[in-house]
Short mmCIF file of C-alpha atoms and ligand atoms in Angstrom, two decimals:
data_model
loop_
_atom_site.label_atom_id
_atom_site.label_comp_id
_atom_site.label_asym_id
_atom_site.label_seq_id
_atom_site.Cartn_x
_atom_site.Cartn_y
_atom_site.Cartn_z
CA MET A 188 12.25 29.58 23.99
CA LYS A 189 14.43 27.44 21.86
CA SER A 190 13.46 25.78 18.12
CA ARG A 191 13.27 22.50 17.82
CA ALA A 192 14.86 22.83 14.75
CA LEU A 193 14.37 19.02 12.11
CA THR A 194 15.73 18.97 8.66
CA VAL A 195 14.05 16.60 6.62
CA SER A 196 13.76 15.83 2.77
CA ALA A 197 10.81 14.63 0.33
CA ALA A 198 12.14 12.09 -1.99
CA GLN A 199 10.64 12.63 -4.68
CA LEU A 200 10.60 9.24 -7.51
CA GLY A 201 10.44 9.45 -10.95
CA PRO A 202 8.20 6.56 -12.91
CA ILE A 203 9.33 2.92 -12.06
CA PRO A 204 9.06 0.90 -15.24
CA ARG A 205 7.20 -2.13 -14.80
CA SER A 206 10.54 -4.14 -15.68
CA ALA A 207 12.48 -2.41 -13.28
CA THR A 208 13.42 -5.17 -10.45
CA LYS A 209 13.35 -4.38 -6.98
CA ALA A 210 16.97 -4.91 -6.26
CA GLU A 211 16.79 -1.78 -9.41
CA THR A 212 14.84 0.48 -7.66
CA VAL A 213 15.96 -0.21 -4.43
CA ALA A 214 19.36 1.06 -5.31
CA ARG A 215 17.92 4.61 -6.41
CA LEU A 216 15.91 4.40 -2.65
CA ILE A 217 19.81 4.43 -1.23
CA LYS A 218 20.95 6.92 -3.86
CA LEU A 219 18.43 9.31 -2.83
CA LEU A 220 18.74 8.59 0.86
CA GLU A 221 22.55 9.08 0.57
CA SER A 222 22.05 12.71 -1.41
CA ALA A 223 19.47 13.78 1.72
CA ALA A 224 22.45 12.21 4.09
CA SER A 225 24.82 14.92 2.33
CA GLU A 226 22.41 17.58 2.50
CA GLY A 227 21.58 16.86 6.85
CA ALA A 228 18.32 15.40 6.22
CA GLN A 229 17.19 13.87 9.57
CA LEU A 230 14.27 12.05 8.27
CA VAL A 231 13.61 11.75 4.43
CA VAL A 232 10.13 10.53 3.25
CA PHE A 233 9.51 8.43 0.32
CA PRO A 234 6.50 8.36 -2.07
CA GLU A 235 3.02 5.66 -1.23
CA ALA A 236 4.32 1.91 -3.58
CA ALA A 237 7.39 3.55 -3.73
CA LEU A 238 9.06 -0.42 -4.19
CA THR A 239 6.83 -0.83 -7.39
CA PRO A 240 5.06 1.05 -10.53
CA PHE A 241 1.41 2.07 -8.97
CA PHE A 242 -0.26 -1.14 -10.20
CA PRO A 243 -3.82 -0.36 -8.95
CA HIS A 244 -3.91 1.29 -12.22
CA TRP A 245 -4.06 -1.80 -14.26
CA PHE A 246 -6.13 -4.83 -14.43
CA VAL A 247 -3.44 -7.58 -13.40
CA ARG A 248 -4.99 -11.01 -14.17
CA ASP A 249 -3.08 -13.17 -13.51
CA ARG A 250 -2.56 -13.45 -9.64
CA SER A 251 0.84 -15.34 -9.25
CA GLU A 252 2.05 -11.48 -10.88
CA LEU A 253 0.35 -9.44 -8.74
CA LEU A 254 1.79 -11.05 -5.76
CA THR A 255 5.08 -10.42 -6.52
CA PHE A 256 4.47 -6.51 -5.99
CA TYR A 257 3.32 -7.26 -2.48
CA GLU A 258 5.72 -7.24 0.59
CA THR A 259 5.41 -9.83 3.35
CA ARG A 260 8.69 -8.70 5.31
CA LEU A 261 10.33 -5.93 5.68
CA PRO A 262 13.26 -5.80 5.42
CA GLY A 263 12.74 -8.06 3.71
CA PRO A 264 15.72 -9.86 0.79
CA GLU A 265 15.43 -7.21 -1.35
CA THR A 266 14.90 -4.10 0.67
CA GLN A 267 17.29 -5.05 3.53
CA GLY A 268 19.99 -2.76 1.33
CA LEU A 269 17.35 0.50 2.54
CA PHE A 270 17.43 -0.47 6.05
CA ASP A 271 21.10 -0.87 6.05
CA ALA A 272 21.62 2.40 4.32
CA ALA A 273 19.28 4.34 7.10
CA SER A 274 21.59 3.05 9.78
CA GLU A 275 24.50 3.75 8.42
CA LEU A 276 24.11 7.41 6.99
CA GLN A 277 22.64 7.75 10.74
CA VAL A 278 18.78 8.91 8.65
CA ALA A 279 15.04 7.74 9.51
CA PHE A 280 12.50 7.51 6.51
CA VAL A 281 8.60 6.59 5.70
CA LEU A 282 8.65 3.78 3.05
CA GLY A 283 5.22 3.44 1.08
CA TYR A 284 4.71 -0.32 0.39
CA ALA A 285 1.98 -3.03 -1.11
CA GLU A 286 1.67 -5.36 1.98
CA ARG A 287 0.82 -9.10 2.29
CA THR A 288 0.25 -10.08 5.80
CA ALA A 289 1.32 -13.89 7.19
CA ALA A 290 -3.10 -14.02 6.91
CA ASN A 291 -2.41 -13.07 3.27
CA ARG A 292 -4.49 -9.91 3.76
CA PHE A 293 -3.44 -6.65 1.03
CA PHE A 294 -3.11 -3.44 2.08
CA ASN A 295 -1.60 -0.41 1.21
CA THR A 296 0.99 0.29 3.74
CA ALA A 297 3.39 3.20 4.85
CA VAL A 298 6.40 2.56 7.65
CA LEU A 299 8.30 4.68 9.94
CA VAL A 300 12.02 3.52 9.68
CA ASP A 301 14.37 5.00 12.61
CA GLU A 302 17.98 6.27 11.91
CA LEU A 303 18.81 2.60 13.71
CA GLY A 304 17.15 0.98 10.56
CA GLU A 305 14.01 -0.33 12.96
CA VAL A 306 9.92 0.32 12.28
CA ILE A 307 8.49 1.91 14.89
CA HIS A 308 5.18 2.11 12.99
CA LYS A 309 2.98 1.70 10.62
CA TYR A 310 0.15 2.92 8.58
CA ARG A 311 -2.33 1.13 6.50
CA LYS A 312 -4.25 3.03 4.15
CA ILE A 313 -7.95 4.11 5.31
CA HIS A 314 -9.16 6.28 2.25
CA LEU A 315 -8.89 4.15 -1.17
CA PRO A 316 -9.55 5.40 -3.94
CA GLY A 317 -11.15 4.10 -7.17
CA PHE A 318 -12.65 0.99 -7.49
CA GLU A 319 -13.10 -3.17 -7.07
CA LEU A 320 -13.72 -3.54 -10.66
CA LYS A 321 -12.15 -2.94 -13.78
CA GLN A 322 -13.54 -0.24 -15.16
CA GLU A 323 -14.35 -0.77 -19.25
CA GLY A 324 -13.11 1.83 -21.48
CA ALA A 325 -11.03 3.66 -19.16
CA PRO A 326 -7.94 5.01 -20.05
CA PHE A 327 -6.52 3.54 -17.50
CA GLN A 328 -7.60 1.94 -14.38
CA ASN A 329 -7.91 3.21 -10.60
CA LEU A 330 -8.50 -0.70 -8.63
CA GLU A 331 -7.18 0.01 -4.93
CA LYS A 332 -10.87 -1.32 -3.55
CA ARG A 333 -9.73 -4.50 -5.15
CA TYR A 334 -6.07 -4.64 -4.53
CA PHE A 335 -6.36 -3.73 -0.91
CA GLU A 336 -8.44 -3.74 2.56
CA VAL A 337 -9.28 -0.88 3.91
CA GLY A 338 -6.22 -0.05 6.39
CA ASP A 339 -7.05 -1.02 10.52
CA LEU A 340 -4.51 0.69 12.33
CA GLY A 341 -6.74 4.17 12.95
CA PHE A 342 -4.47 7.62 11.79
CA GLY A 343 -1.85 6.11 14.74
CA VAL A 344 0.73 8.78 16.01
CA ARG A 345 4.28 7.73 17.41
CA ARG A 346 7.20 9.72 19.12
CA TRP A 347 10.36 10.30 17.12
CA GLY A 348 13.49 12.01 18.78
CA ASN A 349 11.52 15.20 20.06
CA ALA A 350 8.73 15.59 17.31
CA GLU A 351 5.60 13.80 16.52
CA ILE A 352 5.02 12.13 13.49
CA GLY A 353 1.73 10.79 12.02
CA LEU A 354 1.58 8.86 8.85
CA ALA A 355 -0.81 9.05 5.84
CA ILE A 356 -1.12 7.96 2.51
CA CYS A 357 -2.04 9.70 -1.02
CA ASN A 358 -5.89 10.32 -1.08
CA ASP A 359 -6.11 10.78 2.35
CA ARG A 360 -4.39 14.09 2.11
CA ARG A 361 -7.54 15.02 0.38
CA TRP A 362 -9.78 14.33 3.66
CA PRO A 363 -9.84 16.76 6.75
CA GLU A 364 -10.17 14.19 8.89
CA THR A 365 -6.77 12.81 8.54
CA TYR A 366 -4.89 15.64 9.74
CA ARG A 367 -7.53 16.43 12.36
CA VAL A 368 -7.78 13.26 13.99
CA MET A 369 -3.60 12.83 14.39
CA ALA A 370 -3.18 16.70 15.27
CA LEU A 371 -5.84 16.14 18.24
CA ARG A 372 -3.46 12.97 19.13
CA GLY A 373 -0.27 15.59 19.02
CA ALA A 374 0.66 15.26 15.56
CA GLU A 375 3.43 17.95 14.96
CA VAL A 376 4.39 16.40 11.27
CA VAL A 377 2.21 14.74 9.08
CA CYS A 378 4.32 12.30 6.03
CA LEU A 379 2.76 11.11 3.07
CA GLY A 380 3.57 9.63 -0.22
CA TYR A 381 1.30 9.73 -3.33
CA ASN A 382 0.66 8.36 -7.13
CA THR A 383 -1.87 10.73 -8.61
CA PRO A 384 -2.52 10.79 -11.84
CA ALA A 385 -2.43 13.91 -14.21
CA LEU A 386 -5.54 12.92 -15.48
CA THR A 387 -8.81 12.61 -13.41
CA PRO A 388 -11.16 10.27 -16.35
CA HIS A 389 -14.50 10.33 -14.13
CA LEU A 390 -14.20 14.02 -13.36
CA PRO A 391 -12.38 15.81 -16.74
CA GLU A 392 -13.59 19.16 -15.52
CA SER A 393 -11.19 18.94 -12.07
CA ASP A 394 -8.26 18.25 -14.84
CA ARG A 395 -7.58 21.70 -14.53
CA LEU A 396 -7.07 21.43 -10.99
CA VAL A 397 -4.92 18.70 -10.29
CA ASP A 398 -1.48 20.24 -9.08
CA PHE A 399 -3.85 23.26 -7.05
CA GLN A 400 -5.94 20.50 -5.74
CA ASN A 401 -2.81 18.30 -4.06
CA HIS A 402 -0.77 21.52 -3.05
CA LEU A 403 -4.39 22.93 -1.71
CA SER A 404 -5.30 19.60 0.50
CA MET A 405 -2.57 19.61 2.40
CA GLN A 406 -1.95 23.62 2.48
CA ALA A 407 -4.67 23.39 4.01
CA GLY A 408 -4.25 20.29 6.12
CA ALA A 409 -1.27 21.86 7.63
CA TYR A 410 -2.71 25.26 8.28
CA GLN A 411 -5.96 24.52 10.21
CA ASN A 412 -3.98 21.85 11.74
CA ALA A 413 -0.56 23.82 12.95
CA MET A 414 1.24 20.87 11.65
CA TRP A 415 3.76 20.53 8.90
CA VAL A 416 2.90 18.37 5.74
CA ILE A 417 6.11 16.84 3.96
CA GLY A 418 4.07 15.55 0.99
CA THR A 419 6.04 13.25 -1.57
CA ALA A 420 5.14 12.71 -5.22
CA LYS A 421 5.92 9.76 -6.99
CA ALA A 422 6.25 11.85 -10.38
CA GLY A 423 6.43 11.54 -14.35
CA THR A 424 4.75 9.11 -16.53
CA GLU A 425 4.89 5.10 -15.42
CA GLU A 426 3.58 3.20 -18.07
CA GLY A 427 1.66 5.76 -20.22
CA VAL A 428 -0.27 6.96 -16.69
CA CYS A 429 0.98 11.11 -16.16
CA GLN A 430 1.23 11.17 -12.54
CA ILE A 431 1.97 14.95 -10.96
CA GLY A 432 4.78 16.04 -9.15
CA GLY A 433 4.83 18.70 -6.82
CA SER A 434 6.28 16.94 -4.24
CA ALA A 435 6.29 19.70 -1.14
CA ILE A 436 7.06 20.56 2.91
CA ILE A 437 4.50 23.11 3.66
CA ALA A 438 4.82 24.72 7.12
CA PRO A 439 1.96 24.90 9.64
CA SER A 440 1.17 29.24 8.65
CA GLY A 441 0.46 26.81 5.33
CA GLU A 442 2.95 28.05 3.13
CA ILE A 443 5.16 25.64 1.23
CA VAL A 444 8.85 26.24 2.12
CA ALA A 445 10.23 23.64 -0.75
CA THR A 446 9.24 22.38 -3.56
CA ALA A 447 10.04 20.30 -6.10
CA ARG A 448 10.59 21.31 -9.57
CA THR A 449 11.15 18.73 -11.84
CA MET A 450 9.00 14.93 -12.75
CA GLY A 451 11.83 12.55 -11.88
CA ASP A 452 14.05 11.86 -9.16
CA GLU A 453 14.65 14.84 -6.94
CA LEU A 454 15.05 15.55 -3.32
CA VAL A 455 13.46 18.88 -1.64
CA THR A 456 14.81 19.07 2.11
CA ALA A 457 14.36 22.29 3.89
CA GLU A 458 14.83 22.66 8.31
CA ILE A 459 11.78 23.01 9.49
CA ASP A 460 11.06 24.54 12.94
CA LEU A 461 9.14 22.07 15.15
CA ASP A 462 7.99 24.74 17.39
CA MET A 463 6.16 26.35 14.83
CA VAL A 464 3.51 23.70 15.35
CA THR A 465 3.33 25.04 19.25
CA ARG A 466 3.07 28.63 18.37
CA TYR A 467 0.61 27.67 16.15
CA ARG A 468 -1.09 25.60 18.70
CA ARG A 469 -1.52 28.16 21.68
CA ASP A 470 -2.74 31.08 19.40
CA VAL A 471 -5.31 30.56 16.33
CA PHE A 472 -5.74 27.06 16.87
CA ASN A 473 -5.23 26.50 20.79
CA PHE A 474 -7.69 23.61 20.21
CA SER A 475 -8.58 22.79 23.81
CA GLN A 476 -9.54 26.75 24.51
CA HIS A 477 -11.12 27.78 21.10
CA ARG A 478 -12.33 24.14 19.50
CA ARG A 479 -15.71 23.81 20.41
CA PRO A 480 -17.38 19.68 19.02
CA GLU A 481 -19.45 19.65 21.79
CA HIS A 482 -21.56 22.69 20.24
CA TYR A 483 -21.22 21.34 16.32
CA SER A 484 -24.39 19.43 16.17
CA ILE A 485 -27.65 21.55 15.96
CA ILE A 486 -30.76 20.07 18.92
CA THR A 487 -33.16 22.89 18.50
CA ASP A 488 -34.59 24.12 15.10
CA PRO A 489 -33.49 27.41 14.59
CA VAL A 490 -36.15 28.64 13.09
CA SER A 491 -38.62 27.54 15.91
CA LEU A 492 -36.30 30.03 18.43
N1 CDV B 736 -3.10 6.77 -5.01
C1 CDV B 736 -4.21 7.93 -5.18
O1 CDV B 736 -4.68 7.10 -3.87
N2 CDV B 736 -4.69 8.42 -6.16
C2 CDV B 736 -5.46 9.11 -5.88
C3 CDV B 736 -6.55 9.80 -7.11
C4 CDV B 736 -7.28 7.99 -7.88
C5 CDV B 736 -7.12 10.70 -6.87
C6 CDV B 736 -5.13 11.00 -5.67
O2 CDV B 736 -6.24 11.18 -4.03
O3 CDV B 736 -4.60 11.28 -5.79
#
Protein backbone atom coordinates (compact mmCIF):
# COMPACT_ATOMS: atom_id res chain seq x y z
CA MET A 1 0.00 0.00 0.00
CA LYS A 2 1.19 3.53 -0.82
CA SER A 3 2.18 5.50 2.28
CA ARG A 4 0.33 8.70 3.04
CA ALA A 5 3.18 11.05 3.96
CA LEU A 6 2.62 14.42 5.63
CA THR A 7 5.25 16.92 6.73
CA VAL A 8 4.36 18.56 10.04
CA SER A 9 5.98 21.07 12.37
CA ALA A 10 5.56 21.79 16.06
CA ALA A 11 6.20 25.55 16.25
CA GLN A 12 7.45 26.01 19.79
CA LEU A 13 7.35 29.53 21.22
CA GLY A 14 9.61 31.02 23.82
CA PRO A 15 8.06 33.31 26.43
CA ILE A 16 5.68 36.10 25.42
CA PRO A 17 6.26 39.15 27.62
CA ARG A 18 3.26 40.92 29.13
CA SER A 19 4.43 44.06 27.33
CA ALA A 20 4.32 42.43 23.86
CA THR A 21 1.64 43.65 21.49
CA LYS A 22 -0.43 41.05 19.64
CA ALA A 23 1.06 42.39 16.41
CA GLU A 24 4.56 41.55 17.70
CA THR A 25 3.50 38.08 18.74
CA VAL A 26 1.70 37.40 15.45
CA ALA A 27 4.88 38.49 13.62
CA ARG A 28 6.75 35.72 15.53
CA LEU A 29 4.13 33.18 14.49
CA ILE A 30 4.34 34.27 10.84
CA LYS A 31 8.13 33.93 10.92
CA LEU A 32 7.79 30.37 12.23
CA LEU A 33 5.15 29.60 9.60
CA GLU A 34 7.45 30.87 6.84
CA SER A 35 10.36 28.79 8.12
CA ALA A 36 8.11 25.74 8.37
CA ALA A 37 6.92 26.26 4.79
CA SER A 38 10.53 26.49 3.62
CA GLU A 39 11.13 23.09 5.29
CA GLY A 40 8.17 21.67 3.37
CA ALA A 41 5.69 21.59 6.28
CA GLN A 42 2.03 21.22 5.35
CA LEU A 43 0.68 21.50 8.90
CA VAL A 44 2.10 23.68 11.71
CA VAL A 45 0.99 23.37 15.34
CA PHE A 46 1.34 26.41 17.61
CA PRO A 47 1.06 26.27 21.43
CA GLU A 48 -1.92 26.78 23.75
CA ALA A 49 -2.78 30.50 24.15
CA ALA A 50 -0.22 31.37 21.50
CA LEU A 51 -1.25 35.02 21.07
CA THR A 52 -0.65 36.13 24.67
CA PRO A 53 1.38 35.27 27.72
CA PHE A 54 -0.32 32.50 29.73
CA PHE A 55 -2.43 34.95 31.78
CA PRO A 56 -4.07 32.29 34.02
CA HIS A 57 -0.74 32.39 35.86
CA TRP A 58 -1.82 35.76 37.28
CA PHE A 59 -4.71 37.09 39.28
CA VAL A 60 -5.88 39.91 36.99
CA ARG A 61 -7.98 42.30 39.06
CA ASP A 62 -8.85 44.75 36.29
CA ARG A 63 -11.58 43.29 34.05
CA SER A 64 -10.83 45.57 31.12
CA GLU A 65 -7.20 44.40 31.22
CA LEU A 66 -8.35 40.77 31.45
CA LEU A 67 -10.55 41.14 28.37
CA THR A 68 -7.56 42.21 26.27
CA PHE A 69 -6.28 38.62 26.42
CA TYR A 70 -9.31 37.16 24.58
CA GLU A 71 -10.13 37.12 20.85
CA THR A 72 -13.71 37.97 19.90
CA ARG A 73 -13.23 36.67 16.35
CA LEU A 74 -10.72 34.82 14.24
CA PRO A 75 -9.29 36.10 12.09
CA GLY A 76 -9.50 39.53 13.66
CA PRO A 77 -7.58 42.67 12.77
CA GLU A 78 -4.49 41.57 14.72
CA THR A 79 -4.46 37.97 13.47
CA GLN A 80 -5.45 38.48 9.82
CA GLY A 81 -1.78 38.51 8.77
CA LEU A 82 -1.27 34.96 10.05
CA PHE A 83 -4.27 33.70 8.07
CA ASP A 84 -3.05 35.55 4.95
CA ALA A 85 0.41 34.04 5.37
CA ALA A 86 -1.10 30.55 5.64
CA SER A 87 -2.98 30.92 2.37
CA GLU A 88 0.01 32.50 0.60
CA LEU A 89 2.31 29.74 1.81
CA GLN A 90 -0.35 27.02 1.40
CA VAL A 91 0.25 25.77 4.93
CA ALA A 92 -2.42 24.69 7.43
CA PHE A 93 -2.00 25.50 11.11
CA VAL A 94 -3.41 24.84 14.57
CA LEU A 95 -3.64 27.87 16.83
CA GLY A 96 -4.45 27.99 20.54
CA TYR A 97 -6.03 31.20 21.86
CA ALA A 98 -8.37 32.58 24.52
CA GLU A 99 -11.87 32.91 23.06
CA ARG A 100 -14.64 35.32 24.07
CA THR A 101 -17.92 34.52 22.32
CA ALA A 102 -20.61 36.95 21.20
CA ALA A 103 -22.67 35.69 24.16
CA ASN A 104 -19.81 36.66 26.51
CA ARG A 105 -18.63 33.15 27.23
CA PHE A 106 -14.94 32.41 27.66
CA PHE A 107 -13.06 29.33 26.49
CA ASN A 108 -9.50 28.08 26.10
CA THR A 109 -9.76 27.23 22.42
CA ALA A 110 -7.81 25.83 19.47
CA VAL A 111 -8.69 26.00 15.79
CA LEU A 112 -7.52 24.10 12.74
CA VAL A 113 -7.05 26.49 9.83
CA ASP A 114 -6.58 24.98 6.39
CA GLU A 115 -4.10 26.03 3.70
CA LEU A 116 -6.69 28.44 2.26
CA GLY A 117 -6.78 30.29 5.57
CA GLU A 118 -10.26 28.97 6.52
CA VAL A 119 -11.14 27.78 10.02
CA ILE A 120 -12.30 24.19 9.48
CA HIS A 121 -12.34 22.83 13.04
CA LYS A 122 -12.61 24.18 16.58
CA TYR A 123 -12.02 22.62 20.00
CA ARG A 124 -12.62 24.13 23.45
CA LYS A 125 -10.47 22.77 26.28
CA ILE A 126 -12.34 20.31 28.47
CA HIS A 127 -9.84 19.50 31.23
CA LEU A 128 -9.21 22.85 32.93
CA PRO A 129 -6.59 22.53 35.69
CA GLY A 130 -6.09 24.90 38.58
CA PHE A 131 -8.46 26.98 40.63
CA GLU A 132 -11.28 29.49 40.49
CA LEU A 133 -10.04 31.48 43.47
CA LYS A 134 -6.71 33.21 43.92
CA GLN A 135 -4.24 30.99 45.79
CA GLU A 136 -2.75 33.18 48.52
CA GLY A 137 0.97 32.55 49.05
CA ALA A 138 1.39 30.51 45.85
CA PRO A 139 4.50 31.39 43.80
CA PHE A 140 2.20 31.76 40.76
CA GLN A 141 -1.44 31.13 39.98
CA ASN A 142 -3.29 28.76 37.70
CA LEU A 143 -6.72 30.34 37.41
CA GLU A 144 -8.02 28.55 34.32
CA LYS A 145 -11.20 27.62 36.20
CA ARG A 146 -11.72 31.35 36.84
CA TYR A 147 -11.04 32.58 33.33
CA PHE A 148 -12.58 29.80 31.20
CA GLU A 149 -15.64 27.58 31.05
CA VAL A 150 -15.31 23.84 30.42
CA GLY A 151 -15.34 23.27 26.66
CA ASP A 152 -18.70 22.44 25.14
CA LEU A 153 -17.69 21.00 21.76
CA GLY A 154 -16.56 17.51 22.78
CA PHE A 155 -13.56 15.81 21.18
CA GLY A 156 -14.42 16.16 17.51
CA VAL A 157 -12.40 14.89 14.58
CA ARG A 158 -12.11 16.70 11.24
CA ARG A 159 -10.94 15.37 7.90
CA TRP A 160 -8.29 17.61 6.34
CA GLY A 161 -6.74 16.45 3.05
CA ASN A 162 -6.29 12.74 3.52
CA ALA A 163 -5.82 12.91 7.29
CA GLU A 164 -8.26 12.72 10.21
CA ILE A 165 -7.27 15.44 12.67
CA GLY A 166 -8.19 15.84 16.35
CA LEU A 167 -7.36 18.74 18.66
CA ALA A 168 -6.62 18.83 22.38
CA ILE A 169 -5.14 21.43 24.71
CA CYS A 170 -2.45 21.06 27.36
CA ASN A 171 -3.90 19.35 30.45
CA ASP A 172 -6.11 17.21 28.15
CA ARG A 173 -2.95 15.32 27.17
CA ARG A 174 -2.70 13.74 30.64
CA TRP A 175 -6.15 12.09 30.37
CA PRO A 176 -6.40 8.83 28.41
CA GLU A 177 -10.00 9.62 27.41
CA THR A 178 -8.79 12.49 25.26
CA TYR A 179 -6.95 10.24 22.85
CA ARG A 180 -9.32 7.25 23.11
CA VAL A 181 -12.46 9.22 22.28
CA MET A 182 -10.78 10.73 19.23
CA ALA A 183 -9.21 7.41 18.19
CA LEU A 184 -12.64 5.78 18.32
CA ARG A 185 -13.80 8.57 16.01
CA GLY A 186 -10.97 7.79 13.62
CA ALA A 187 -8.43 10.50 14.50
CA GLU A 188 -5.00 9.77 13.03
CA VAL A 189 -3.20 12.88 14.25
CA VAL A 190 -3.84 14.70 17.53
CA CYS A 191 -2.45 18.24 17.66
CA LEU A 192 -2.05 19.94 21.00
CA GLY A 193 -0.29 22.89 22.56
CA TYR A 194 0.74 23.37 26.18
CA ASN A 195 1.91 25.85 28.83
CA THR A 196 3.36 23.69 31.58
CA PRO A 197 5.19 25.17 34.57
CA ALA A 198 8.43 23.44 35.53
CA LEU A 199 7.30 23.56 39.17
CA THR A 200 4.14 22.08 40.65
CA PRO A 201 3.58 24.04 43.88
CA HIS A 202 0.77 21.74 45.06
CA LEU A 203 2.68 18.50 44.32
CA PRO A 204 6.38 19.32 44.72
CA GLU A 205 7.38 15.64 44.64
CA SER A 206 6.56 15.68 40.91
CA ASP A 207 8.86 18.63 40.11
CA ARG A 208 11.71 16.33 39.06
CA LEU A 209 9.32 14.41 36.79
CA VAL A 210 7.63 17.25 34.88
CA ASP A 211 9.48 16.69 31.58
CA PHE A 212 9.18 12.91 31.90
CA GLN A 213 5.44 13.06 32.60
CA ASN A 214 4.92 15.44 29.68
CA HIS A 215 6.39 12.96 27.21
CA LEU A 216 4.97 9.94 29.05
CA SER A 217 1.39 11.23 28.61
CA MET A 218 1.79 11.99 24.92
CA GLN A 219 3.77 8.82 24.12
CA ALA A 220 1.24 6.62 25.93
CA GLY A 221 -1.64 8.38 24.18
CA ALA A 222 0.01 7.91 20.81
CA TYR A 223 0.88 4.24 21.30
CA GLN A 224 -2.28 3.06 23.07
CA ASN A 225 -4.42 4.66 20.39
CA ALA A 226 -2.18 4.09 17.37
CA MET A 227 -2.03 7.74 16.39
CA TRP A 228 0.44 10.52 15.74
CA VAL A 229 0.68 13.21 18.42
CA ILE A 230 2.15 16.66 17.79
CA GLY A 231 2.75 18.46 21.09
CA THR A 232 3.94 22.08 21.09
CA ALA A 233 5.17 24.01 24.13
CA LYS A 234 5.29 27.62 25.13
CA ALA A 235 8.68 27.32 26.78
CA GLY A 236 11.04 29.34 28.94
CA THR A 237 10.56 31.83 31.73
CA GLU A 238 7.49 33.95 31.05
CA GLU A 239 6.89 36.78 33.51
CA GLY A 240 8.68 34.84 36.26
CA VAL A 241 7.05 31.44 35.58
CA CYS A 242 9.47 28.87 34.17
CA GLN A 243 7.72 26.61 31.65
CA ILE A 244 9.01 23.38 30.15
CA GLY A 245 9.82 22.92 26.45
CA GLY A 246 10.15 19.47 24.96
CA SER A 247 7.82 20.01 21.99
CA ALA A 248 7.64 16.66 20.23
CA ILE A 249 6.32 14.70 17.29
CA ILE A 250 5.37 11.21 18.43
CA ALA A 251 4.63 8.15 16.31
CA PRO A 252 1.92 5.50 16.76
CA SER A 253 4.74 3.28 18.04
CA GLY A 254 5.07 5.68 20.99
CA GLU A 255 8.49 6.80 19.77
CA ILE A 256 9.49 10.46 19.71
CA VAL A 257 10.65 11.09 16.16
CA ALA A 258 11.61 14.75 16.65
CA THR A 259 11.88 17.01 19.67
CA ALA A 260 12.83 20.59 20.58
CA ARG A 261 16.31 21.31 21.87
CA THR A 262 15.84 24.88 23.11
CA MET A 263 13.52 26.89 25.34
CA GLY A 264 12.78 29.48 22.68
CA ASP A 265 11.07 29.89 19.31
CA GLU A 266 11.99 26.68 17.50
CA LEU A 267 10.59 24.51 14.76
CA VAL A 268 10.43 20.75 15.16
CA THR A 269 9.70 19.19 11.78
CA ALA A 270 9.21 15.61 10.61
CA GLU A 271 7.66 13.70 7.77
CA ILE A 272 5.02 11.43 9.24
CA ASP A 273 3.47 8.33 7.66
CA LEU A 274 -0.29 8.27 8.20
CA ASP A 275 -0.40 4.65 7.09
CA MET A 276 1.51 3.72 10.22
CA VAL A 277 -1.79 4.43 12.01
CA THR A 278 -3.58 2.02 9.67
CA ARG A 279 -0.94 -0.68 10.23
CA TYR A 280 -1.07 -0.44 14.05
CA ARG A 281 -4.88 -0.36 13.98
CA ARG A 282 -4.96 -3.45 11.83
CA ASP A 283 -2.80 -5.31 14.33
CA VAL A 284 -2.36 -4.79 18.07
CA PHE A 285 -4.86 -1.92 18.32
CA ASN A 286 -7.56 -3.32 16.10
CA PHE A 287 -10.34 -1.87 18.25
CA SER A 288 -13.26 -3.77 16.72
CA GLN A 289 -11.48 -7.13 16.94
CA HIS A 290 -9.78 -6.89 20.33
CA ARG A 291 -11.37 -4.14 22.43
CA ARG A 292 -14.13 -5.45 24.73
CA PRO A 293 -15.77 -2.52 26.54
CA GLU A 294 -18.89 -4.58 27.23
CA HIS A 295 -16.75 -6.78 29.54
CA TYR A 296 -15.05 -3.99 31.50
CA SER A 297 -17.60 -3.69 34.34
CA ILE A 298 -17.79 -6.41 36.95
CA ILE A 299 -21.40 -7.56 37.21
CA THR A 300 -20.82 -10.58 39.49
CA ASP A 301 -18.97 -10.75 42.77
CA PRO A 302 -15.89 -12.74 41.59
CA VAL A 303 -15.39 -14.32 45.03
CA SER A 304 -18.80 -16.02 44.85
CA LEU A 305 -17.88 -17.86 41.64
N1 LIG B 1 -2.11 24.84 30.82
C1 LIG B 1 -2.23 23.66 31.45
O1 LIG B 1 -3.19 22.96 31.29
N2 LIG B 1 -1.20 23.34 32.29
C2 LIG B 1 -1.23 22.17 33.11
C3 LIG B 1 -0.43 22.41 34.38
C4 LIG B 1 -1.08 23.45 35.21
C5 LIG B 1 -0.31 21.13 35.18
C6 LIG B 1 -0.65 20.95 32.40
O2 LIG B 1 -1.29 19.90 32.47
O3 LIG B 1 0.44 21.02 31.84
